CSV table of C-alpha atoms in Angstrom, one decimal:
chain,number,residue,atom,x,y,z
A,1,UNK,CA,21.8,-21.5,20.9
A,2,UNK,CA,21.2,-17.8,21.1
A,3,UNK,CA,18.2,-16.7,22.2
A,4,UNK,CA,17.3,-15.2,18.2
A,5,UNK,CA,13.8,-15.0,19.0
A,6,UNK,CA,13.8,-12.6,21.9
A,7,UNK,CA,14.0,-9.4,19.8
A,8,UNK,CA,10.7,-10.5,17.9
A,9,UNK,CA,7.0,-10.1,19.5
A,10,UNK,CA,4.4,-12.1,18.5
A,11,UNK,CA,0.7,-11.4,19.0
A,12,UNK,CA,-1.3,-14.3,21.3
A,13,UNK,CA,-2.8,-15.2,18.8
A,14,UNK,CA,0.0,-16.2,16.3
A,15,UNK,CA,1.8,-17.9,19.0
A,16,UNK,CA,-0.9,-20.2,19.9
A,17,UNK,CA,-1.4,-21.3,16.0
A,18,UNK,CA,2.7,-22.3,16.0
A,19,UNK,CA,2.3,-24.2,18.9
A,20,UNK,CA,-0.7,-26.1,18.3
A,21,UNK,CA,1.1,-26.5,14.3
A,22,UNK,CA,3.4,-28.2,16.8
A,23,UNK,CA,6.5,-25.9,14.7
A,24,UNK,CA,10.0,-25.6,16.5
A,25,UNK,CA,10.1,-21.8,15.8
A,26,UNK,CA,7.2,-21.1,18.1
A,27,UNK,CA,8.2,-23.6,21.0
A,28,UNK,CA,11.8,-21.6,21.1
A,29,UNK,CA,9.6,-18.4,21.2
A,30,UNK,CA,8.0,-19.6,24.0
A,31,UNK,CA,11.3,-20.7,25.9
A,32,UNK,CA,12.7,-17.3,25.1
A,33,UNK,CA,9.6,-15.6,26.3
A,34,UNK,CA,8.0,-17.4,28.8
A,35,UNK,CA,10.6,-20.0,30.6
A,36,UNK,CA,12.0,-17.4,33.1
A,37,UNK,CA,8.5,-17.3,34.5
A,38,UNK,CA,8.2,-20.6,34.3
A,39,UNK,CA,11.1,-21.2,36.5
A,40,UNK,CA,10.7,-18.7,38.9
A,41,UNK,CA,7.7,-19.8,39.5
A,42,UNK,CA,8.7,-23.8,40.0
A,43,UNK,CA,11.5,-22.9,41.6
A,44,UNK,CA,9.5,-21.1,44.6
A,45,UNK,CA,7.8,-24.3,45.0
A,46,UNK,CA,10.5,-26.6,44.6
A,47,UNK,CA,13.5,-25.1,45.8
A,48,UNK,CA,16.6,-27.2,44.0
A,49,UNK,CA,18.1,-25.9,41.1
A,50,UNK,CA,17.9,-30.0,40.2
A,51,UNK,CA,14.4,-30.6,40.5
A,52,UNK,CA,13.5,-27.3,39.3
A,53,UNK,CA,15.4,-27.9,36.0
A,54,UNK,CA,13.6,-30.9,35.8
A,55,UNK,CA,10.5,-29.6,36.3
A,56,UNK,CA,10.6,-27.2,33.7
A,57,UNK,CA,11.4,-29.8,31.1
A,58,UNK,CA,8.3,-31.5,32.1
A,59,UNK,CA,5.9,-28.2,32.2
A,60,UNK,CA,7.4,-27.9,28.1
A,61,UNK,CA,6.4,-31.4,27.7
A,62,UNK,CA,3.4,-30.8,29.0
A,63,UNK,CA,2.6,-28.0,27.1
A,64,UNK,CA,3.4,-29.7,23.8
A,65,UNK,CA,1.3,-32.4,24.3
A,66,UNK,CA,-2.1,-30.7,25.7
A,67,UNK,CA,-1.5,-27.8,23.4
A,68,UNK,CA,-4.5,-28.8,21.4
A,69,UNK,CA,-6.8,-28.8,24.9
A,70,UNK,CA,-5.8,-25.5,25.6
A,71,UNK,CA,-8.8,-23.0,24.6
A,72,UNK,CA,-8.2,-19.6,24.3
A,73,UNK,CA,-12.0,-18.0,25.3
A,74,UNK,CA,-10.6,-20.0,28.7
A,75,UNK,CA,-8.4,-17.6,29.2
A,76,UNK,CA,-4.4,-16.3,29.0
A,77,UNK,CA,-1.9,-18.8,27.3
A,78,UNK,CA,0.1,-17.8,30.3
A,79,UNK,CA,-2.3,-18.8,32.8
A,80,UNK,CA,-2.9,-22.4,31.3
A,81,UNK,CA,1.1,-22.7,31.0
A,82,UNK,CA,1.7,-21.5,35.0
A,83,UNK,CA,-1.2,-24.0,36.0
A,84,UNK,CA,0.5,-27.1,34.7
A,85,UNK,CA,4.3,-25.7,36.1
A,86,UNK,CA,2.8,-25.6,39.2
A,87,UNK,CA,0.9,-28.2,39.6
A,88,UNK,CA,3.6,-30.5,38.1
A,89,UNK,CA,6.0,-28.5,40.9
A,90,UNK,CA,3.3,-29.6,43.8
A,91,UNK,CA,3.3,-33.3,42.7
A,92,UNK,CA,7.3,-32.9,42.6
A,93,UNK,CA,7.1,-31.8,46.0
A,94,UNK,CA,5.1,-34.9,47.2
A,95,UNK,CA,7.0,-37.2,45.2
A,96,UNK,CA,9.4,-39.3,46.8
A,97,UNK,CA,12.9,-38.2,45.6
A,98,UNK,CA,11.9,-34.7,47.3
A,99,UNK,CA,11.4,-36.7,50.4
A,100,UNK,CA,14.2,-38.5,50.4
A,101,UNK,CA,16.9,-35.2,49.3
A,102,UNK,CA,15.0,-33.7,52.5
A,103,UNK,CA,15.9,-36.3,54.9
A,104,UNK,CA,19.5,-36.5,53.7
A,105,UNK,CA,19.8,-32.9,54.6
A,106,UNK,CA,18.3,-33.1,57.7
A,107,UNK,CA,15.4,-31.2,57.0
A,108,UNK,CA,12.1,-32.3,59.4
A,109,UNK,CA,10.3,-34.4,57.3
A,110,UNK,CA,7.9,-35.4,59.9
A,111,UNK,CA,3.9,-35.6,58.5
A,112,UNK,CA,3.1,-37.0,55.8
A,113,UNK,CA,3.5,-34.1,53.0
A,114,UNK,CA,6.4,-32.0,53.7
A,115,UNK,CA,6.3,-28.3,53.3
A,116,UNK,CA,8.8,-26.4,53.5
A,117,UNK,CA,8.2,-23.5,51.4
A,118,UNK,CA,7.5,-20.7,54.4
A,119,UNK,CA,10.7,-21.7,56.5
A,120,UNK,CA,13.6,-21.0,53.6
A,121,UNK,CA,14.6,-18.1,52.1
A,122,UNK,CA,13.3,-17.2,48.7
A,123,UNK,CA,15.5,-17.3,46.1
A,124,UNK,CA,17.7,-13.7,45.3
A,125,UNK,CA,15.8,-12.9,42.0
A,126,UNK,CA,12.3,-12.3,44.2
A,127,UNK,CA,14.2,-8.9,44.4
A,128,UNK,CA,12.3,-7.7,41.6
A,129,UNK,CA,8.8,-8.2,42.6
A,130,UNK,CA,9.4,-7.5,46.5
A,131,UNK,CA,9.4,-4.0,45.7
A,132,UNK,CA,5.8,-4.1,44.4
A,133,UNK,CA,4.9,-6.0,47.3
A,134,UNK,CA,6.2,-3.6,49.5
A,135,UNK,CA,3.9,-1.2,49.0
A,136,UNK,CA,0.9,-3.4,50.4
A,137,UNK,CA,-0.7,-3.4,53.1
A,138,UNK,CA,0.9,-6.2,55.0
A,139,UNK,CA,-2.1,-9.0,55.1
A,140,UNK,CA,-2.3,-8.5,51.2
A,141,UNK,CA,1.7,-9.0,50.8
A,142,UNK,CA,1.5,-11.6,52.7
A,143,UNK,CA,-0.9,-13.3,51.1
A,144,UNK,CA,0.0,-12.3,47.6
A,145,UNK,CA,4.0,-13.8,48.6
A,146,UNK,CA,2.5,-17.3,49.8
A,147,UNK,CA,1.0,-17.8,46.9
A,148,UNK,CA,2.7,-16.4,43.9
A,149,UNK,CA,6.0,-17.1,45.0
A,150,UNK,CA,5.7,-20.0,47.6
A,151,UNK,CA,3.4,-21.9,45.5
A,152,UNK,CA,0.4,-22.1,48.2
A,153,UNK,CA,-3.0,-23.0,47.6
A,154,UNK,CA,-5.6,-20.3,49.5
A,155,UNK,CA,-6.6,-23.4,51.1
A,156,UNK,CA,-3.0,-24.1,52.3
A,157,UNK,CA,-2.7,-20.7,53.5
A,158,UNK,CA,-6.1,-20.6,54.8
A,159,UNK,CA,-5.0,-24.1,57.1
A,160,UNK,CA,-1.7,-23.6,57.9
A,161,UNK,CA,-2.0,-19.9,59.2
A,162,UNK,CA,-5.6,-20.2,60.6
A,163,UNK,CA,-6.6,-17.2,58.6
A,164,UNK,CA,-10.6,-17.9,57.3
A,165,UNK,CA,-10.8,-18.5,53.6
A,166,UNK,CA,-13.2,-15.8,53.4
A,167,UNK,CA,-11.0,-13.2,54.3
A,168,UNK,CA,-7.6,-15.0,52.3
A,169,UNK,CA,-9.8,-14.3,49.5
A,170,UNK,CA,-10.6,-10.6,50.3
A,171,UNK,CA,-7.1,-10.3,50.9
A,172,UNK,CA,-5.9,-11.4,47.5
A,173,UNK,CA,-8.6,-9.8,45.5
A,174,UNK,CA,-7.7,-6.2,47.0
A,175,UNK,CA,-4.3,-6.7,46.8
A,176,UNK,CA,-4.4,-8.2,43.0
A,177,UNK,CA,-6.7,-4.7,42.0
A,178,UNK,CA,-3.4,-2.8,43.7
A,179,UNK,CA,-0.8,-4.7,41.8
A,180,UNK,CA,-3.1,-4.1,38.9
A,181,UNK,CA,-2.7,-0.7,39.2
A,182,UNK,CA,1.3,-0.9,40.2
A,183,UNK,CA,2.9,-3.2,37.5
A,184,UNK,CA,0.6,-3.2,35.1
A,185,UNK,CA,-0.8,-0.1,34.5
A,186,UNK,CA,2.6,1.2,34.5
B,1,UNK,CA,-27.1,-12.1,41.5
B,2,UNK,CA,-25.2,-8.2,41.7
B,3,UNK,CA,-22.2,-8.2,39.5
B,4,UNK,CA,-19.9,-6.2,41.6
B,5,UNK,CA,-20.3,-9.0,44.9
B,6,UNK,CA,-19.7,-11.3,42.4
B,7,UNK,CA,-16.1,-9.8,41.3
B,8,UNK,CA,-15.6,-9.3,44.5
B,9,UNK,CA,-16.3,-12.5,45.8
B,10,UNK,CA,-12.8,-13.4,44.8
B,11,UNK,CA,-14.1,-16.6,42.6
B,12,UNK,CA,-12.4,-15.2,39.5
B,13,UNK,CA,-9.0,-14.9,41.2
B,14,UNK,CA,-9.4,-18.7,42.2
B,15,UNK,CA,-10.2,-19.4,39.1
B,16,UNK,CA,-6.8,-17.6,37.6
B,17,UNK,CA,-5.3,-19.5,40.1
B,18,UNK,CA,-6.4,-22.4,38.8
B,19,UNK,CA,-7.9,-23.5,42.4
B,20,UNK,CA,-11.6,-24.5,41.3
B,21,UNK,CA,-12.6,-27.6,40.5
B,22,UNK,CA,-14.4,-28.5,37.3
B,23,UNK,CA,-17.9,-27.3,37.7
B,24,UNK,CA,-16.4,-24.1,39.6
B,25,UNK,CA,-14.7,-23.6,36.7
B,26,UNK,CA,-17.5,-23.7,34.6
B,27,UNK,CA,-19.6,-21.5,36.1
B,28,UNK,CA,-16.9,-18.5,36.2
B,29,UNK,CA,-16.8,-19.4,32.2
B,30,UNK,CA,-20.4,-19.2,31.8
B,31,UNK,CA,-20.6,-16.0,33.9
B,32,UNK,CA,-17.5,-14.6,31.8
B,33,UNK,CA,-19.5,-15.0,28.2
B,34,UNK,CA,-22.9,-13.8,29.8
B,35,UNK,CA,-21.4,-10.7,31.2
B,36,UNK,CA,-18.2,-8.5,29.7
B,37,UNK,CA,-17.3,-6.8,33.3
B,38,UNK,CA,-16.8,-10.2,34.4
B,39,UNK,CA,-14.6,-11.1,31.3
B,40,UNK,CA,-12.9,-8.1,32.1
B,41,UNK,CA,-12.2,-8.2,35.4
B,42,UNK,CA,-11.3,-11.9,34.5
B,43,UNK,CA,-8.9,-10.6,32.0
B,44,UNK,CA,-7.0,-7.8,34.5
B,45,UNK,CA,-6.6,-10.5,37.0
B,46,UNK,CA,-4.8,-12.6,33.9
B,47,UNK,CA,-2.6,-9.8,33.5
B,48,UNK,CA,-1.7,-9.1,37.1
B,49,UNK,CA,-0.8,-12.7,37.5
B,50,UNK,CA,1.7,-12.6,34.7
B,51,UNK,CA,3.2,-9.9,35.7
B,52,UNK,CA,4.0,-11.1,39.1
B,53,UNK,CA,5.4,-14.7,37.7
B,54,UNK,CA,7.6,-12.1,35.0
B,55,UNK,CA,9.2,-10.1,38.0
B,56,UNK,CA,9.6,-13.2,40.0
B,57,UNK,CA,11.9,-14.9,36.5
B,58,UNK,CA,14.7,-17.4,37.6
B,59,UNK,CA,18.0,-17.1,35.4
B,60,UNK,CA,18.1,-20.1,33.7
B,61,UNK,CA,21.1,-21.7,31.7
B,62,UNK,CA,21.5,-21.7,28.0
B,63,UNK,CA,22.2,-25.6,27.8
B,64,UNK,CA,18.5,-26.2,30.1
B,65,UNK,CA,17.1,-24.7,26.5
B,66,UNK,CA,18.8,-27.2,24.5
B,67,UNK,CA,17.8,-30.1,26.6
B,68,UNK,CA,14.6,-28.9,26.7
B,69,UNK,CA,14.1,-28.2,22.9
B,70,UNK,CA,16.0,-31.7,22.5
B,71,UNK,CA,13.3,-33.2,24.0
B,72,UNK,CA,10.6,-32.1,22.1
B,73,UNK,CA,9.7,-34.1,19.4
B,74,UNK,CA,9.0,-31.9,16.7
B,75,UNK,CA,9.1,-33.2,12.7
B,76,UNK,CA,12.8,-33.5,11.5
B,77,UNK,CA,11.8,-33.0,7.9
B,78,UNK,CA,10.4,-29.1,8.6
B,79,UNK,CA,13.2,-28.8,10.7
B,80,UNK,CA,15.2,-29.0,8.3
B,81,UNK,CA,13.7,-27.0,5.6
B,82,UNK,CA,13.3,-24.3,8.3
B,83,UNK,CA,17.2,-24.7,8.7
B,84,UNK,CA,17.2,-24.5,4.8
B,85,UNK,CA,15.1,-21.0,4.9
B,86,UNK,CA,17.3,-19.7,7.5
B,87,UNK,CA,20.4,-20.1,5.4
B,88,UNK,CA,19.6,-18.1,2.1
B,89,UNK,CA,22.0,-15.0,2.3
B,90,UNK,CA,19.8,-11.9,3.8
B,91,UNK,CA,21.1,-10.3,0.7
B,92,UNK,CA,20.1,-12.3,-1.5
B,93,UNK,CA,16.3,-12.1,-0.1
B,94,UNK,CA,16.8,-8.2,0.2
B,95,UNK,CA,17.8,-8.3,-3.6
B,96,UNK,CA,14.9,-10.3,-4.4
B,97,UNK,CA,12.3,-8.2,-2.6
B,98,UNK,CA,13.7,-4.8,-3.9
B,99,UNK,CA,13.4,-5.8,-7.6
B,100,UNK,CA,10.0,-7.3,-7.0
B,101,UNK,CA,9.0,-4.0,-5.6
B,102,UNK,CA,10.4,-1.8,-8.1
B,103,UNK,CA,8.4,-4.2,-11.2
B,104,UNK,CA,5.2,-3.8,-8.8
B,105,UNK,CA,5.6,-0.4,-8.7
B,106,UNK,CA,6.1,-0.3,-12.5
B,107,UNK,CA,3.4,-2.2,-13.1
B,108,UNK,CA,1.3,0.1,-10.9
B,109,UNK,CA,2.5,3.5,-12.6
B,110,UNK,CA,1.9,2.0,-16.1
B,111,UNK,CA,-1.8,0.3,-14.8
B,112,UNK,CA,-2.5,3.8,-13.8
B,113,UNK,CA,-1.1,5.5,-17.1
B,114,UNK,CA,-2.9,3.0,-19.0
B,115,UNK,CA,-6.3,4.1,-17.6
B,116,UNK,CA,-5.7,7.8,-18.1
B,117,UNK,CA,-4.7,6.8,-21.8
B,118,UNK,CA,-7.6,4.8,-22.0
B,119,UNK,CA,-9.6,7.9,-20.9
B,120,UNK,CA,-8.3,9.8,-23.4
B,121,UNK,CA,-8.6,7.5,-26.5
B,122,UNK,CA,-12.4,7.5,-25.8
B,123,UNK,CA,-12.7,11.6,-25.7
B,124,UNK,CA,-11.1,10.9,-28.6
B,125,UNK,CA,-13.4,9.0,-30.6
B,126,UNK,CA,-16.3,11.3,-28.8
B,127,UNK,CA,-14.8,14.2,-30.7
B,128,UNK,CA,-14.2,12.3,-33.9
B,129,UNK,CA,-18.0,11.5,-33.8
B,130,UNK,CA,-19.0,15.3,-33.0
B,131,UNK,CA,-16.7,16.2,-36.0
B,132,UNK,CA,-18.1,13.7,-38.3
B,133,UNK,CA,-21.7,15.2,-37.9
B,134,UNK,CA,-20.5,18.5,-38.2
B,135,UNK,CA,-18.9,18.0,-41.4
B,136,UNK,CA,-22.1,16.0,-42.5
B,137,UNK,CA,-24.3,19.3,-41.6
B,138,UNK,CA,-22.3,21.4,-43.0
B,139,UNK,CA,-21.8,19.5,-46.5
B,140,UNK,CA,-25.7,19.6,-46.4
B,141,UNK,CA,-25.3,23.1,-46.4
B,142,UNK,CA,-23.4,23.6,-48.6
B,143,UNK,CA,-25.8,21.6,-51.1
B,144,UNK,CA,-28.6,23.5,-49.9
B,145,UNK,CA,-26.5,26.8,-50.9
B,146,UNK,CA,-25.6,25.4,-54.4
B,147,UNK,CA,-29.4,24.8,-55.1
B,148,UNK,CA,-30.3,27.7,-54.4
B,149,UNK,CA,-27.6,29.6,-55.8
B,150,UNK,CA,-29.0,27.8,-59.2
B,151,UNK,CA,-32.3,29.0,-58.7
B,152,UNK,CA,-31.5,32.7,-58.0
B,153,UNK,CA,-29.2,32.7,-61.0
B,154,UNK,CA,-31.7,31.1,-63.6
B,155,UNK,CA,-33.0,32.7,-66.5
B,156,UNK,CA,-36.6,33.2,-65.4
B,157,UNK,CA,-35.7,34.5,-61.8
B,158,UNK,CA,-37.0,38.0,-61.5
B,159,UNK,CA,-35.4,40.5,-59.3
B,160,UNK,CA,-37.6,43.0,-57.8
B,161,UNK,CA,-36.5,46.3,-56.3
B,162,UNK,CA,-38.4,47.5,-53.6
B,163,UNK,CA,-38.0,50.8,-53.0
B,164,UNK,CA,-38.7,52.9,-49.4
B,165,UNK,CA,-42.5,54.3,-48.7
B,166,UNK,CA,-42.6,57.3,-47.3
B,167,UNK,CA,-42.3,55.3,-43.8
B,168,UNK,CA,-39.2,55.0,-44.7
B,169,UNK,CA,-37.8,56.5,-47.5
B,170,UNK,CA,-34.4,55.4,-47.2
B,171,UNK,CA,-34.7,51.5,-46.9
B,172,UNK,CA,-34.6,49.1,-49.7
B,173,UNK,CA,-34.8,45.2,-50.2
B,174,UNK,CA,-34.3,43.3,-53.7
B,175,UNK,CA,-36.3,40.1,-54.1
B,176,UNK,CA,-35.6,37.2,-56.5
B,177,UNK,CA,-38.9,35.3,-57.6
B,178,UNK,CA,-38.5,32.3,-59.9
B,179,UNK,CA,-41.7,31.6,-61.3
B,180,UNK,CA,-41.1,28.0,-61.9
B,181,UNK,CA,-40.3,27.0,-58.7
B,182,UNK,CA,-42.3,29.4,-57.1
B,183,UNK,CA,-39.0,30.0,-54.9
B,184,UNK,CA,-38.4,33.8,-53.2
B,185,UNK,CA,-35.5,35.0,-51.7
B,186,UNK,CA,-34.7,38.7,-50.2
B,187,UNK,CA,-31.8,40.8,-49.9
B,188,UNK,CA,-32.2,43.3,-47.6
B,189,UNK,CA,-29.7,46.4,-48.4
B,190,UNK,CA,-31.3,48.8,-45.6
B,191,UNK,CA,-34.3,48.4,-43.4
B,192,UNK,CA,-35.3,50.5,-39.9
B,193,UNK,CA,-34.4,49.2,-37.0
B,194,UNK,CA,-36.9,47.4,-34.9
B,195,UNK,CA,-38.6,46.9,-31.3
B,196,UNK,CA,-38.3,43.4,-29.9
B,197,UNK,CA,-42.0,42.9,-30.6
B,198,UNK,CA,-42.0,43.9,-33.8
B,199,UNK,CA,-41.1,42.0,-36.9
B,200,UNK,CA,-40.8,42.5,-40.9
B,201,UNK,CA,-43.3,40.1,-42.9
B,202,UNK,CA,-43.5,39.9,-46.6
B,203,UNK,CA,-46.1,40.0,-49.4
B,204,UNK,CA,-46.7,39.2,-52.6
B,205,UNK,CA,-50.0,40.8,-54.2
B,206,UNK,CA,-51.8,38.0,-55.9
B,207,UNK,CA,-55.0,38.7,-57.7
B,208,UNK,CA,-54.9,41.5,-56.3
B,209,UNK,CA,-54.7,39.7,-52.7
B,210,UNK,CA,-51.9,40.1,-50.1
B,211,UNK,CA,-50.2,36.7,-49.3
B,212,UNK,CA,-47.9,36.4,-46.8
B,213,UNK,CA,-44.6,34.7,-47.0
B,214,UNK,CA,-42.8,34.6,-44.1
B,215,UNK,CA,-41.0,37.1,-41.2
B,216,UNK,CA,-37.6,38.4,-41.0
B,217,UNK,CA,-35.6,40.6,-39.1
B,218,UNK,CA,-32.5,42.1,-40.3
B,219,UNK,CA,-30.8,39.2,-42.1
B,220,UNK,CA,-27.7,40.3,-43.7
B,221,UNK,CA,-27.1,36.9,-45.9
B,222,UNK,CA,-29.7,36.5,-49.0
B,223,UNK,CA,-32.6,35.0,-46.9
B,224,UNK,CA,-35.1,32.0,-48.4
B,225,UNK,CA,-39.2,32.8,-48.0
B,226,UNK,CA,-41.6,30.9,-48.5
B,227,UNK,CA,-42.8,30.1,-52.1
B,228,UNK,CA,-45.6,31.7,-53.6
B,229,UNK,CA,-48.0,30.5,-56.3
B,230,UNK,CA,-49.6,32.3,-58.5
B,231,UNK,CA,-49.3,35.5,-60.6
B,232,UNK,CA,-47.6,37.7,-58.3
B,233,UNK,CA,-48.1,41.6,-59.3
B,234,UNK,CA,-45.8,43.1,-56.7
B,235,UNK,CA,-44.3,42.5,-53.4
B,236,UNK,CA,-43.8,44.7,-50.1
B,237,UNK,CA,-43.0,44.4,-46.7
B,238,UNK,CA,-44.5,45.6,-43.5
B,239,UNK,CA,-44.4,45.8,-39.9
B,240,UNK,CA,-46.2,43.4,-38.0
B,241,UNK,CA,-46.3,42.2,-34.0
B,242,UNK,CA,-43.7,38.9,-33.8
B,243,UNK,CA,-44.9,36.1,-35.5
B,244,UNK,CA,-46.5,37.3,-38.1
B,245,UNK,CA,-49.9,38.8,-39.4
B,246,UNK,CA,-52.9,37.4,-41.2
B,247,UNK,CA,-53.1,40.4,-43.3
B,248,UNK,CA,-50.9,43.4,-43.9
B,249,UNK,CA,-50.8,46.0,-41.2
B,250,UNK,CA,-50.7,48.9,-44.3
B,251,UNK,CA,-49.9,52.0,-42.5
B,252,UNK,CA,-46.8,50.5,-41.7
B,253,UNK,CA,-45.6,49.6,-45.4
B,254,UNK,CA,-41.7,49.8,-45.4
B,255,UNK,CA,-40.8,49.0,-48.9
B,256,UNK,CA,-43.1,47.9,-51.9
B,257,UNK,CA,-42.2,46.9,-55.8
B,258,UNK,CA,-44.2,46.2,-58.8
B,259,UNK,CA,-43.2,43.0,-60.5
């Protein structure tokens, strides 16, 4: 199916009635708009084309049936819709069949939550972003890669890294005024 | 609590993050409606964090959309009326829109015609009125005219020459008297000319009396007086200030005739 709805922009606002009218038109909107996202985002987490696929279907699921929790003086539709893909991906990542793919590729799966995310590679398309990040000051990327493309928690990073949560915090909060500034100003 | 440390503190990007737990999340709601820097800082934080998951896309394959959209349970029966919409020929729709325009603007340009005509009709009927009372007056006139065009021609009307004083030798005025009616009217043939304070009154000797019977100043139509009453021995005319006299100002006596 082409992607027929890509050429046509909605306002917020219009797209959340659709959706919560539960009407195909918007939900293929969505897809067309916002799945890429989506993905890239799961897929930092998650890794396997597979899983990641699978994923998505379940963040769309999701979606469709909470759509009626979802309250726009919260926030973004965007930010809602990321929340569940992630945390859907982080459950993925504890669940079993993750566990097991890891052990049959040898991967250490010693501890009891496996986490992989800061030894592989990111995946090719982080291209795009990387550039932005570039132009931090190193702590910030840092932080800003962990946890926008590897999926951490500040808590995670905060652990794993022995950095104080104060200053992961700091960290983020100059580096998100700077990408303000870089990619969305622009 | 200052504002800024509060941006700053980081809470709002946890919150974006969706890294708070409920009553975290509460409070940065309650802080974003109580104070607009917050729910815009809140709100550029939102827009960064897009962005970022937008550049980061993955490529994803066209038949992940179908299963996707396949497993969405969405009502057949609008789906299919949808697919019913999106089959009717574009042309026919462009068709259909372009004669509905061109009636709507039709209807428009002969709405607006209409109210200029409308306009119009009533100016109309204004005028029609104006004429009506103008014909009226002027019939009334004309009545008024034939009376007195009766009463100067009747057989006991008397005209009276009034010949020039030596004021003025050279003017001259005729009056008509009818008796009966007591009805005067003047021709003046040629009087002085006047100051703007001045004006020409006329009298009729009664008993040997002056009476006055009205002012004038140059009229060139056969002018109506006042009626007089009595035996009236003579008439004359003489200057008086505007408005008229109580008694004759003699010295001045333009004209005089004996009846």
């Amino acid at each position: 199916m082409p992607r027929i709805t890509k050429t046509i922009f909605l306002t917020e606002d219009a797209l959340i009635q659709g959706l919560k009218r539960k009407e195909k038109y918007y939900y293929e909107y969505l897809y067309d708009h916002y799945a890429g996202a989506l993905y890239g985002a799961i897929q930092g987490i998650v890794r396997k084309q597979e899983i990641s696929e699978e994923v998505l279907n379940d963040t769309f699921m999701r979606i469709w049936s909470k759509i009626e929790t979802y309250d726009p003086e919260k926030g973004k539709l965007f930010t809602w819709m990321v929340n569940i893909a992630r945390n859907l991906s982080r459950d993925k990542l504890r669940s079993k069949e993750a566990h097991k793919e890891k052990q049959t590729i040898g991967m250490d799966v010693s501890g009891e939550i496996y986490d992989y995310r800061h030894t592989a590679e990111l995946p090719v398309d982080a291209i795009g972003v990387r550039e932005y990040l570039k132009k931090l000051p190193s702590e910030q990327e840092f932080v800003v890669e962990y946890l926008y493309l590897r999926g951490y928690t500040q808590l995670e990073l905060s652990t794993e890294f022995s950095i104080p949560l104060g200053t992961v915090k700091t960290r983020l909060s100059l580096a998100m005024k700077k990408l303000h500034a870089l990619i969305v100003e622009n | 609590m200052n504002i800024e440390e509060y941006i700053a503190s980081g809470v709002l990007e946890s919150y974006v993050l969706g890294e708070l737990e409920e009553s975290g999340a509460l409070e940065v709601e309650a802080m974003a409606n109580a104070h607009p820097e917050i729910k815009a800082a809140l709100r550029r934080i939102e827009d960064t964090h897009e962005r970022l998951f937008q550049l980061n896309a993955g490529q994803i394959s066209m038949e992940l959309k179908d299963k996707v959209m396949g497993t969405l349970p969405f009502e057949t029966s609008r789906q299919r009326w949808l697919f019913k919409r999106i089959e009717v020929p574009q042309l026919v729709v462009a068709a259909s829109v372009a004669v509905f325009l061109v009636m709507a603007g039709a209807a428009l340009l002969f709405y607006l015609k209409w109210d200029t005509t409308k306009a119009e009709l009533v100016a109309i009927h204004e005028n029609h009125q104006r004429m009506a009372e103008l014909v009226d007056q002027a019939r009334q006139e004309l009545n008024r005219s034939n009376e007195n065009i009766e009463s100067l021609v009747a057989t006991n009307t008397r005209k009276i020459e009034l010949t020039g004083t030596s004021n003025s030798p050279g003017s001259s005025v005729s009056v008509f008297w009818n008796p009966t009616s007591a009805e005067v009217f003047i021709k003046v043939a040629s009087l002085s000319a006047l100051s703007a304070e001045k004006q020409f009154q006329l009298w009729g000797i009664v008993d040997g009396k002056p009476v006055g019977i009205g002012v004038f100043d140059s009229p060139e139509t056969i002018l109506k007086m006042n009626p007089i009453s009595g035996s009236v021995s003579a008439f004359a005319v003489t200057i008086e200030p505007r408005g008229g006299s109580e008694a004759p100002t003699l010295e001045t006596m333009q004209v005089i005739g004996n009846v």
